[in-house]
XYZ file of C-alpha atoms in Angstrom:
687
model
C 102.527 -168.476 5.718
C 104.061 -168.979 2.296
C 102.098 -168.414 -0.836
C 101.044 -171.606 -2.564
C 102.593 -172.702 -5.784
C 100.666 -172.061 -8.997
C 99.349 -175.628 -9.425
C 98.043 -175.732 -5.890
C 96.553 -172.347 -6.203
C 94.647 -173.406 -9.350
C 93.461 -176.773 -7.957
C 92.614 -175.284 -4.519
C 94.771 -177.766 -2.682
C 96.867 -177.131 0.385
C 100.442 -176.504 -0.555
C 102.823 -178.713 1.449
C 106.503 -178.604 0.598
C 108.141 -182.039 0.565
C 111.248 -182.584 2.627
C 114.660 -183.062 1.123
C 115.229 -186.408 -0.543
C 118.991 -186.202 -0.154
C 120.511 -189.140 1.647
C 118.751 -192.110 3.171
C 116.984 -195.095 1.680
C 113.446 -193.895 0.925
C 112.403 -197.275 -0.327
C 111.855 -198.373 3.297
C 109.649 -195.411 4.151
C 105.910 -195.219 4.128
C 104.239 -193.833 1.115
C 103.197 -190.756 3.207
C 101.214 -187.794 2.107
C 102.417 -187.968 -1.477
C 100.401 -191.039 -2.187
C 97.250 -189.623 -0.702
C 97.478 -186.546 -2.918
C 98.001 -188.600 -6.073
C 94.996 -188.863 -8.352
C 94.934 -192.260 -10.165
C 93.452 -192.458 -13.567
C 90.414 -194.607 -14.324
C 92.288 -197.010 -16.498
C 94.884 -197.699 -13.691
C 92.164 -198.115 -11.173
C 90.488 -200.800 -13.285
C 93.854 -202.535 -13.737
C 94.597 -202.565 -10.021
C 91.150 -203.844 -9.178
C 91.385 -206.567 -11.803
C 94.596 -207.823 -10.356
C 93.608 -207.377 -6.761
C 90.293 -209.190 -7.138
C 92.068 -212.492 -7.560
C 94.261 -212.079 -4.485
C 93.956 -209.054 -2.142
C 97.131 -207.294 -0.975
C 98.166 -204.395 1.179
C 98.888 -201.015 -0.421
C 100.644 -199.552 2.704
C 104.194 -200.105 1.515
C 106.186 -201.362 -1.431
C 105.055 -204.956 -2.059
C 108.416 -205.828 -3.404
C 110.071 -204.954 -0.146
C 107.397 -206.797 1.866
C 108.840 -210.151 0.748
C 112.398 -208.807 0.794
C 112.954 -208.337 -2.873
C 111.274 -208.727 -6.287
C 113.345 -211.892 -6.707
C 111.460 -213.517 -3.896
C 108.111 -213.139 -5.631
C 106.955 -216.140 -7.644
C 107.199 -215.888 -11.390
C 105.572 -218.940 -12.947
C 103.662 -217.408 -15.845
C 102.878 -214.149 -17.552
C 100.093 -213.457 -15.009
C 102.694 -213.531 -12.178
C 104.746 -211.008 -14.187
C 101.775 -208.654 -14.346
C 101.281 -209.182 -10.599
C 104.833 -208.097 -9.951
C 104.465 -204.983 -12.125
C 101.195 -204.116 -10.379
C 102.499 -204.494 -6.869
C 106.078 -203.143 -7.188
C 105.879 -199.421 -6.809
C 102.431 -198.681 -8.295
C 100.698 -199.116 -4.903
C 102.707 -196.147 -3.436
C 100.485 -193.745 -5.389
C 97.049 -195.167 -4.499
C 95.072 -195.889 -1.387
C 93.603 -199.361 -0.750
C 90.092 -199.671 -2.157
C 87.489 -202.313 -2.655
C 87.721 -203.146 -6.357
C 84.112 -204.377 -6.586
C 82.816 -200.994 -5.399
C 85.160 -198.727 -7.403
C 83.340 -195.852 -9.050
C 85.524 -195.853 -12.106
C 85.053 -199.620 -12.491
C 81.292 -199.153 -12.530
C 81.399 -196.108 -14.670
C 83.661 -197.683 -17.224
C 81.833 -201.017 -17.363
C 79.705 -199.941 -20.282
C 76.351 -201.484 -19.649
C 76.835 -203.412 -16.441
C 75.390 -201.079 -13.836
C 74.218 -198.153 -15.907
C 77.024 -195.535 -15.716
C 74.696 -192.901 -14.263
C 73.510 -194.987 -11.393
C 76.556 -194.720 -9.146
C 76.965 -190.971 -9.605
C 73.242 -190.429 -8.853
C 73.454 -192.478 -5.755
C 76.629 -190.720 -4.638
C 74.978 -187.275 -4.678
C 73.843 -186.075 -1.227
C 70.153 -185.636 -0.687
C 69.139 -188.113 -3.413
C 68.992 -191.362 -1.503
C 66.798 -193.982 -3.180
C 63.444 -194.748 -1.643
C 64.010 -198.533 -1.948
C 67.102 -200.570 -2.430
C 66.041 -201.353 -6.037
C 65.434 -197.744 -7.176
C 68.945 -197.634 -8.663
C 68.423 -200.932 -10.500
C 68.350 -200.182 -14.252
C 65.100 -201.930 -15.025
C 63.414 -200.018 -12.255
C 64.987 -196.718 -13.235
C 63.724 -197.158 -16.828
C 60.253 -197.867 -15.527
C 60.102 -201.393 -17.035
C 59.362 -203.007 -13.695
C 58.228 -201.741 -10.321
C 60.123 -202.399 -6.999
C 57.072 -204.294 -5.751
C 57.336 -206.685 -8.706
C 60.953 -207.342 -7.821
C 59.970 -208.344 -4.228
C 57.182 -210.496 -5.621
C 59.490 -212.351 -7.994
C 62.078 -212.895 -5.330
C 59.488 -214.456 -3.146
C 58.333 -216.598 -6.043
C 61.829 -217.798 -6.767
C 62.383 -218.662 -3.099
C 59.293 -220.876 -3.131
C 59.368 -222.624 -6.471
C 63.007 -222.716 -7.711
C 65.408 -222.258 -4.799
C 64.978 -225.759 -3.258
C 66.453 -227.461 -6.275
C 69.621 -225.331 -6.396
C 70.021 -223.491 -3.029
C 73.126 -221.534 -4.046
C 71.663 -218.026 -3.759
C 72.619 -216.147 -0.551
C 69.773 -215.847 1.944
C 69.708 -212.060 1.923
C 68.293 -212.180 -1.616
C 65.353 -214.245 -0.398
C 64.382 -212.389 2.756
C 62.615 -209.020 2.353
C 64.169 -207.843 5.630
C 67.736 -208.215 4.303
C 67.507 -207.057 0.719
C 69.486 -203.878 1.634
C 72.539 -206.035 1.599
C 72.178 -206.452 -2.199
C 74.978 -204.502 -3.879
C 75.419 -203.226 -7.364
C 77.904 -206.031 -8.123
C 75.052 -208.488 -7.356
C 72.815 -207.164 -10.142
C 73.663 -209.865 -12.576
C 72.568 -212.491 -10.111
C 69.460 -210.382 -9.325
C 68.624 -210.211 -13.025
C 69.135 -213.984 -13.466
C 66.744 -214.626 -10.524
C 64.101 -212.296 -11.874
C 64.447 -213.893 -15.320
C 63.875 -217.328 -13.957
C 61.052 -216.438 -11.526
C 59.086 -214.730 -14.273
C 59.506 -217.370 -17.000
C 56.674 -219.750 -15.897
C 54.070 -217.097 -14.949
C 51.929 -215.798 -17.789
C 51.157 -212.654 -15.861
C 54.847 -211.657 -16.023
C 55.574 -212.627 -19.625
C 56.500 -209.066 -20.538
C 58.616 -208.702 -17.390
C 60.303 -211.948 -18.347
C 61.276 -210.585 -21.706
C 62.608 -207.371 -20.169
C 64.723 -209.242 -17.656
C 66.088 -211.670 -20.249
C 67.000 -208.807 -22.639
C 68.830 -207.106 -19.766
C 70.524 -210.358 -18.754
C 71.849 -210.787 -22.287
C 73.376 -207.314 -22.187
C 75.037 -208.058 -18.896
C 76.277 -211.378 -20.269
C 78.483 -209.460 -22.718
C 80.250 -207.862 -19.754
C 80.540 -211.224 -18.091
C 81.988 -212.682 -21.289
C 84.556 -209.866 -21.476
C 85.375 -210.220 -17.774
C 84.712 -206.634 -16.823
C 86.004 -205.818 -13.301
C 82.487 -205.494 -11.773
C 81.775 -209.116 -12.831
C 84.636 -210.534 -10.749
C 82.515 -211.779 -7.877
C 81.037 -215.182 -6.896
C 77.554 -213.764 -7.492
C 78.301 -213.678 -11.207
C 79.130 -217.391 -11.150
C 75.903 -218.145 -9.219
C 73.906 -216.326 -11.839
C 75.511 -218.253 -14.690
C 74.806 -221.587 -13.004
C 71.154 -220.650 -12.347
C 70.590 -219.623 -15.940
C 72.078 -222.927 -17.117
C 69.556 -224.826 -14.936
C 66.504 -222.684 -15.923
C 67.195 -221.366 -19.395
C 64.454 -218.965 -20.540
C 61.880 -220.705 -22.713
C 61.901 -217.859 -25.233
C 65.632 -218.360 -25.756
C 65.104 -222.011 -26.440
C 62.173 -221.323 -28.715
C 64.048 -218.674 -30.780
C 67.123 -220.888 -31.160
C 65.207 -224.015 -31.960
C 63.128 -222.162 -34.633
C 66.216 -221.522 -36.647
C 66.578 -225.197 -37.582
C 63.809 -227.721 -37.883
C 63.586 -230.491 -35.227
C 66.396 -228.915 -33.237
C 66.139 -230.301 -29.721
C 69.692 -229.585 -28.718
C 69.571 -225.790 -28.459
C 68.902 -225.750 -24.716
C 71.717 -228.233 -23.946
C 74.181 -226.206 -26.043
C 73.377 -222.939 -24.424
C 73.512 -224.518 -20.949
C 76.867 -226.088 -21.739
C 78.204 -222.718 -22.853
C 76.928 -220.987 -19.668
C 78.398 -223.668 -17.410
C 81.731 -223.401 -19.264
C 81.708 -219.596 -18.684
C 80.970 -220.244 -15.047
C 83.992 -222.631 -14.793
C 86.276 -220.052 -16.324
C 85.088 -217.282 -13.998
C 85.508 -219.672 -11.059
C 89.131 -220.262 -11.933
C 89.641 -216.596 -12.543
C 88.454 -215.750 -9.082
C 90.443 -218.615 -7.565
C 87.257 -220.320 -6.373
C 88.826 -223.655 -7.281
C 90.849 -223.325 -4.088
C 87.539 -224.250 -2.358
C 88.227 -227.829 -3.450
C 90.943 -228.008 -0.696
C 90.705 -227.964 3.034
C 93.282 -225.237 3.511
C 91.764 -221.781 3.324
C 94.867 -219.601 3.315
C 94.565 -216.057 4.561
C 90.876 -215.585 3.748
C 88.080 -215.486 6.315
C 86.168 -218.617 7.255
C 82.892 -217.261 5.842
C 84.507 -216.440 2.491
C 86.258 -219.837 2.404
C 82.892 -221.495 3.022
C 81.319 -219.511 0.304
C 84.026 -220.314 -2.174
C 83.671 -224.038 -1.285
C 79.948 -223.900 -1.807
C 80.127 -222.140 -5.167
C 82.860 -224.434 -6.485
C 80.881 -227.525 -5.378
C 77.981 -226.352 -7.523
C 80.317 -225.576 -10.411
C 81.694 -229.106 -10.232
C 78.200 -230.658 -10.014
C 76.971 -228.542 -13.028
C 80.044 -229.326 -15.077
C 79.634 -233.100 -14.509
C 75.949 -233.135 -15.290
C 76.079 -231.091 -18.487
C 79.178 -232.897 -19.749
C 77.565 -236.261 -19.359
C 74.413 -235.020 -21.065
C 76.404 -233.725 -23.999
C 78.880 -236.638 -24.111
C 81.735 -234.141 -23.586
C 84.872 -234.158 -21.417
C 84.965 -232.494 -17.994
C 86.277 -228.983 -17.502
C 86.671 -228.392 -13.834
C 88.598 -230.208 -11.135
C 86.674 -231.875 -8.417
C 87.227 -232.015 -4.635
C 90.707 -233.032 -3.747
C 91.316 -236.627 -2.852
C 92.223 -235.712 0.790
C 89.248 -233.365 1.307
C 85.981 -235.159 1.780
C 83.404 -232.471 2.388
C 80.324 -233.363 4.421
C 77.152 -231.446 5.396
C 78.896 -229.770 8.280
C 81.229 -228.011 5.855
C 78.400 -225.979 4.475
C 76.906 -223.973 7.455
C 74.971 -221.636 5.254
C 72.871 -224.580 3.999
C 72.007 -225.881 7.479
C 68.285 -226.075 8.385
C 66.843 -222.656 9.388
C 63.405 -221.058 9.496
C 64.015 -218.922 6.430
C 64.305 -222.061 4.335
C 61.496 -224.050 5.979
C 64.094 -225.937 7.921
C 65.166 -227.868 4.802
C 68.545 -229.714 5.322
C 70.114 -228.460 2.071
C 73.580 -229.261 3.405
C 72.756 -233.015 3.546
C 71.188 -232.798 0.131
C 74.357 -231.280 -1.231
C 76.496 -233.999 0.312
C 74.212 -236.699 -1.069
C 74.234 -235.064 -4.496
C 78.031 -234.803 -4.452
C 78.370 -238.512 -3.659
C 75.951 -239.370 -6.502
C 77.764 -237.174 -9.046
C 81.049 -238.835 -8.006
C 79.643 -242.195 -9.109
C 78.403 -240.602 -12.368
C 81.858 -238.976 -12.832
C 83.717 -242.270 -12.475
C 81.250 -244.063 -14.710
C 81.600 -241.558 -17.481
C 85.396 -241.341 -17.180
C 85.870 -245.116 -17.236
C 83.254 -246.256 -19.658
C 83.730 -243.435 -22.171
C 87.384 -242.592 -21.723
C 87.881 -242.692 -25.450
C 86.159 -244.153 -28.530
C 88.800 -246.843 -28.988
C 88.738 -247.779 -25.337
C 84.908 -247.989 -25.273
C 84.836 -250.218 -28.321
C 87.519 -252.456 -26.899
C 85.529 -252.919 -23.627
C 82.345 -253.673 -25.624
C 83.905 -256.377 -27.800
C 86.093 -257.867 -25.084
C 83.396 -257.719 -22.386
C 85.709 -256.078 -19.867
C 83.057 -253.689 -18.518
C 81.227 -256.102 -16.273
C 83.565 -255.681 -13.364
C 83.096 -251.883 -13.527
C 79.302 -252.171 -13.652
C 79.391 -254.429 -10.591
C 81.335 -251.813 -8.650
C 79.104 -249.020 -9.788
C 76.144 -251.002 -8.780
C 77.587 -251.725 -5.323
C 78.376 -248.038 -4.842
C 74.835 -247.091 -5.860
C 73.396 -249.664 -3.448
C 75.459 -248.132 -0.641
C 74.313 -244.658 -1.471
C 70.667 -245.712 -1.593
C 70.827 -247.341 1.829
C 72.372 -244.177 3.293
C 70.356 -241.321 1.664
C 67.015 -242.791 0.510
C 65.263 -241.567 3.686
C 66.789 -238.154 3.972
C 64.708 -235.740 6.029
C 63.694 -233.105 3.494
C 60.435 -232.237 1.732
C 58.893 -234.763 -0.591
C 59.657 -232.940 -3.776
C 63.316 -232.533 -2.905
C 63.614 -236.111 -1.858
C 61.896 -237.252 -5.017
C 64.284 -235.321 -7.248
C 67.201 -236.836 -5.409
C 65.835 -240.307 -6.068
C 65.216 -239.420 -9.672
C 68.880 -238.529 -9.998
C 69.789 -241.885 -8.346
C 67.659 -243.826 -10.763
C 69.139 -241.878 -13.682
C 72.678 -242.824 -12.671
C 71.685 -246.458 -12.303
C 70.124 -246.262 -15.747
C 73.134 -244.539 -17.221
C 75.681 -247.036 -15.980
C 73.679 -250.181 -16.717
C 72.506 -248.942 -20.157
C 76.106 -249.279 -21.300
C 75.626 -253.071 -21.260
C 72.403 -252.883 -23.309
C 74.017 -250.618 -25.852
C 77.048 -253.033 -25.954
C 74.679 -255.913 -26.912
C 73.256 -253.809 -29.786
C 76.702 -252.679 -30.944
C 78.004 -256.276 -31.057
C 74.923 -257.328 -33.036
C 75.209 -254.435 -35.473
C 78.985 -254.787 -36.157
C 80.078 -258.299 -35.047
C 83.762 -259.029 -35.257
C 83.484 -262.463 -36.973
C 85.854 -264.034 -39.364
C 83.336 -266.378 -40.966
C 81.130 -264.831 -43.628
C 78.591 -267.513 -42.997
C 78.217 -266.417 -39.408
C 77.824 -262.807 -40.651
C 74.909 -263.891 -42.745
C 73.285 -265.755 -39.888
C 73.414 -262.929 -37.369
C 70.103 -262.184 -35.668
C 68.154 -259.096 -36.501
C 67.671 -256.475 -33.795
C 64.070 -257.473 -33.217
C 65.202 -260.892 -31.967
C 68.091 -259.808 -29.694
C 66.156 -260.272 -26.483
C 63.194 -262.219 -27.878
C 64.169 -265.289 -25.761
C 64.100 -263.323 -22.515
C 66.363 -260.740 -20.905
C 68.171 -263.443 -18.922
C 69.100 -265.352 -21.978
C 71.774 -262.764 -22.664
C 75.102 -262.796 -20.816
C 74.443 -259.127 -20.016
C 70.962 -259.993 -18.660
C 71.525 -258.749 -15.105
C 72.785 -255.341 -16.222
C 70.051 -254.967 -18.852
C 67.463 -255.897 -16.244
C 68.798 -253.239 -13.836
C 68.684 -250.677 -16.719
C 65.065 -251.389 -17.534
C 64.179 -251.394 -13.858
C 65.850 -248.003 -13.364
C 64.004 -246.607 -16.385
C 60.678 -247.799 -15.027
C 61.334 -246.463 -11.589
C 62.432 -243.094 -13.027
C 59.309 -242.593 -14.976
C 57.178 -243.696 -11.968
C 58.859 -241.064 -9.830
C 58.322 -238.404 -12.423
C 54.665 -239.318 -12.779
C 54.185 -239.144 -8.992
C 55.009 -235.379 -8.926
C 52.464 -232.639 -9.271
C 52.706 -231.395 -12.904
C 51.628 -227.799 -12.288
C 53.127 -227.169 -8.836
C 56.388 -229.147 -9.046
C 57.310 -230.444 -12.479
C 56.707 -227.108 -14.119
C 59.503 -225.561 -11.986
C 62.118 -228.345 -12.160
C 65.525 -227.757 -13.723
C 65.334 -228.810 -17.341
C 67.718 -231.734 -16.836
C 65.053 -233.684 -15.052
C 62.859 -233.613 -18.151
C 65.789 -235.053 -20.057
C 66.176 -237.841 -17.486
C 62.588 -238.863 -18.186
C 63.081 -238.534 -21.953
C 66.240 -240.697 -21.708
C 64.288 -243.374 -19.770
C 61.317 -243.385 -22.277
C 63.592 -243.644 -25.325
C 65.587 -246.494 -23.784
C 62.387 -248.478 -23.094
C 61.350 -247.788 -26.683
C 64.602 -249.208 -27.848
C 64.145 -252.180 -25.590
C 60.700 -252.798 -26.991
C 62.155 -252.785 -30.509
C 64.587 -255.575 -29.522
C 61.831 -257.806 -28.266
C 62.576 -257.452 -24.554
C 58.891 -257.375 -23.485
C 57.315 -260.621 -24.665
C 54.423 -260.862 -22.215
C 51.333 -258.815 -23.117
C 50.913 -257.387 -19.614
C 54.608 -256.639 -19.469
C 54.553 -254.472 -22.575
C 51.258 -252.815 -21.686
C 52.655 -251.659 -18.316
C 55.598 -250.091 -20.115
C 53.235 -248.329 -22.559
C 51.087 -247.065 -19.695
C 54.163 -245.623 -17.926
C 55.316 -243.736 -21.010
C 51.803 -242.413 -21.770
C 51.508 -241.157 -18.206
C 54.839 -239.399 -18.523
C 53.827 -237.786 -21.793
C 50.590 -236.649 -20.167
C 52.566 -235.168 -17.254
C 54.767 -233.232 -19.697
C 51.692 -231.888 -21.444
C 50.053 -230.746 -18.177
C 53.110 -229.209 -16.623
C 53.754 -226.085 -18.735
C 51.932 -222.871 -17.861
C 53.219 -221.122 -21.004
C 53.242 -222.147 -24.648
C 56.983 -221.709 -24.986
C 57.827 -224.291 -22.217
C 60.291 -226.942 -23.427
C 57.940 -229.732 -22.143
C 55.667 -229.119 -25.122
C 58.450 -230.145 -27.486
C 59.554 -233.176 -25.494
C 55.972 -234.501 -25.164
C 55.170 -234.051 -28.824
C 58.322 -235.810 -29.942
C 57.833 -238.726 -27.498
C 54.244 -239.141 -28.659
C 55.366 -239.338 -32.241
C 58.037 -241.902 -31.425
C 55.738 -244.266 -29.543
C 52.805 -243.821 -31.940
C 54.958 -244.892 -34.823
C 56.136 -247.859 -32.779
C 52.533 -248.859 -32.018
C 51.650 -248.846 -35.692
C 54.615 -251.083 -36.556
C 53.835 -253.408 -33.655
C 50.211 -253.726 -34.737
C 51.181 -254.583 -38.312
C 53.787 -257.148 -37.069
C 51.239 -258.808 -34.745
C 48.706 -259.010 -37.570
C 51.257 -260.725 -39.787
C 52.147 -263.170 -37.011
C 48.443 -263.937 -36.424
C 48.017 -264.639 -40.163
C 51.041 -266.883 -40.219
C 49.857 -268.738 -37.173
C 46.380 -269.232 -38.688
C 47.936 -270.688 -41.860
C 50.116 -272.982 -39.780
C 47.143 -274.163 -37.744
C 45.167 -274.913 -40.873
C 48.039 -276.981 -42.279
C 48.391 -278.775 -38.946
C 44.737 -279.678 -38.782
C 44.794 -280.983 -42.393
C 47.782 -283.102 -41.505
C 46.138 -284.503 -38.352
C 42.926 -285.297 -40.263
C 44.924 -287.078 -42.961
C 46.980 -288.964 -40.364
C 43.723 -289.927 -38.521
C 42.227 -291.399 -41.685
C 45.398 -293.406 -42.324
C 45.381 -294.725 -38.781
C 41.813 -295.789 -39.034
C 42.666 -297.691 -42.202
C 45.817 -299.379 -40.713
C 45.630 -300.471 -37.070
C 49.277 -301.623 -37.109
C 50.276 -298.212 -38.204
C 48.308 -296.755 -35.377
C 50.198 -298.741 -32.776
C 53.532 -297.911 -34.298
C 52.662 -294.184 -34.369
C 51.673 -294.211 -30.740
C 54.863 -296.017 -29.531
C 57.447 -294.228 -31.648
C 56.598 -290.536 -31.910
C 59.438 -288.469 -33.442
C 60.901 -285.357 -31.783
C 59.861 -283.292 -34.711
C 56.203 -284.273 -34.315
C 56.400 -283.635 -30.590
C 57.836 -280.163 -31.031
C 55.452 -279.246 -33.793
C 52.418 -280.206 -31.793
C 53.534 -277.995 -28.840
C 54.625 -275.024 -30.934
C 51.362 -274.813 -32.859
C 48.996 -275.791 -30.121
C 45.718 -273.997 -30.905
C 44.943 -273.447 -27.192
C 48.215 -271.713 -26.587
C 47.666 -269.437 -29.612
C 44.233 -268.424 -28.519
C 45.406 -267.619 -24.945
C 49.200 -266.955 -24.965
C 49.068 -265.819 -21.330
C 47.946 -269.232 -20.084
C 51.488 -270.550 -20.468
C 53.904 -267.740 -19.646
C 57.493 -267.961 -20.724
C 60.421 -268.595 -18.383
C 60.997 -264.880 -18.234
C 57.664 -264.441 -16.421
C 59.175 -266.338 -13.480
C 62.430 -264.373 -13.675
C 64.108 -267.837 -13.320
C 63.437 -267.669 -9.660
C 61.373 -270.914 -9.450
C 63.763 -272.884 -11.621
C 67.124 -271.686 -10.183
C 66.482 -270.516 -6.665
C 70.127 -270.765 -5.569
C 71.406 -268.683 -8.477
C 68.817 -266.122 -9.605
C 66.073 -265.817 -7.030
C 64.718 -262.321 -7.677
C 62.063 -262.724 -5.072
C 64.234 -261.500 -2.252
C 67.354 -259.387 -2.182
C 70.653 -260.981 -1.313
C 74.328 -260.140 -1.586
C 75.056 -262.132 -4.723
C 75.895 -260.787 -8.135
C 72.205 -260.971 -9.371
C 70.593 -259.466 -6.280
C 68.254 -256.535 -6.841
C 68.262 -253.482 -4.601
C 65.495 -253.074 -2.079
C 63.303 -249.989 -2.129
C 62.775 -248.007 -5.276
C 65.032 -250.247 -7.317
C 62.700 -253.278 -6.929
C 60.153 -254.322 -9.504
C 56.805 -255.831 -8.698
C 57.868 -259.390 -8.637
C 54.563 -260.964 -7.748
C 53.528 -261.256 -11.432
C 56.774 -260.788 -13.197
C 57.629 -257.735 -15.209
C 54.007 -257.388 -16.349
C 52.312 -257.034 -12.944
C 49.289 -255.439 -14.400
C 48.087 -252.387 -16.242
C 48.329 -249.008 -14.645
């Protein structure tokens, strides 16, 4: 046996002499033992994993020769150039490895997984007692493993039904051993959400949120350990349930700042979109799966579907443009395309797959409405002044009606079904409210050539004072107010402390949107009947009461929303009371004048019989109108003679606008939750 060389003697490695490299084409040979003896550096390992995470490849032989030549590899952008560099020759000196579990990736990630965790777990004889013993918050003694299990169960019960994107092994205590270190960002997000509405875990909530913010820096910098769909899921969940302490701290920096939560959520969703593209999750928008497994393709499709939904929802809320591409035109995904969401005992047999399909179809209507009605500022104003939006609103209304007839009776729990219907009413409100805003915009800035007409324009308080149906946009405005009423009724029907408290924050904004729109409608004189207006006020008061009862912590965002809504409507009530008092005073003066005129006329008639006969046979139109307008009986009981709006024009025009029964005409009203109580008009009674 020959003596080893000096380097092998020092390193303690077996000395194997290589064969002669003279002659032959060694580019076609396997990498052999030389590659197994090579020791890659940490920086190169991170680089390989970062490239390989997007599209896995084989390290067995030269990648350039796998496709025939480097020239055969696609070169469309600088990223493809890096791919060629990484795959042509570098792979001969390294063995294939899982980039997400690379030791150097974790060790060099800075904060992500606590650089000592992996080394401690790799040492023999030091296996953790539980799967969470190597979790940083548990290692530091900030939370106990039992608390982790408790919060996971709490999340599964209260939060998971509204966004069932978390893998089931997170929610089952028997399968938590499947949680890997690359899942710790998602785990931290779940613990942060599950502890935010429980006063007993207020300190735990702060620990979890502080740790999540440290991990977010790694996510922002796209550290290799973050290149996993679990990271995207964690970002989407945080955007839905942002910690209350974050909202409170951000809002305290500026007075009356109610936009901090939306802005933070918008930023988190944008980060999720970018990570989705970085991991090629957008390929889930297509039917073709390529070379990946069916399970992974389904997971990518599921995650990208929720990315698309979150992007559309937050963009519409913020009035921004969309970031992500939606499902391809040729790929219409249905419930069967999401097997992981099918009913099963672990999820109380909830049909989350059907809920996702129904939500996707609703969001598609919202997407089209936002893209068409708000394509650009100039286009929106052109539609408002030219009135070209009515055909679009008709189509949106027909699509919503079809959706409601298909999904309104979906077989899920009551709270999930109610949230789905709330979203439906919100989309009906969003599309039809465009018409209401168009009426206000035209009244505020009319495009009139005559200065005299400019001076004679009606004030806002008289826009709808003659009834909703007196406006050309009446049917759309009617549907908008109907959707707002139904939305508030659905919100008020939920249990404040067991359901509303745990809803994603966007549902609170749906209710706020409806309440503010009804306030705006009241300011335009849309609710003329006393019972009509009183019913609206009762709905809003009940919603404010629900928001006040829902929070279990003082930092909950519902406190701010309820306080601001109460101020808005209280101010409106004071103005309405003053206006009503002035009208009563003016009416009393008019009645006094009228009575004096009648007494004077009566004395003249008694003195001149001929004049009496002439007066009775030739009454002028002015006298006739004056007597009916200032009738003392009508003033004392204004509900005795309801306006035409109280009948909804059904009795007067049964063939055109009969709102008593649904029909297929342009003015028909949806059956089900879209219907108003038509027995007594809009004001069917006080709640």
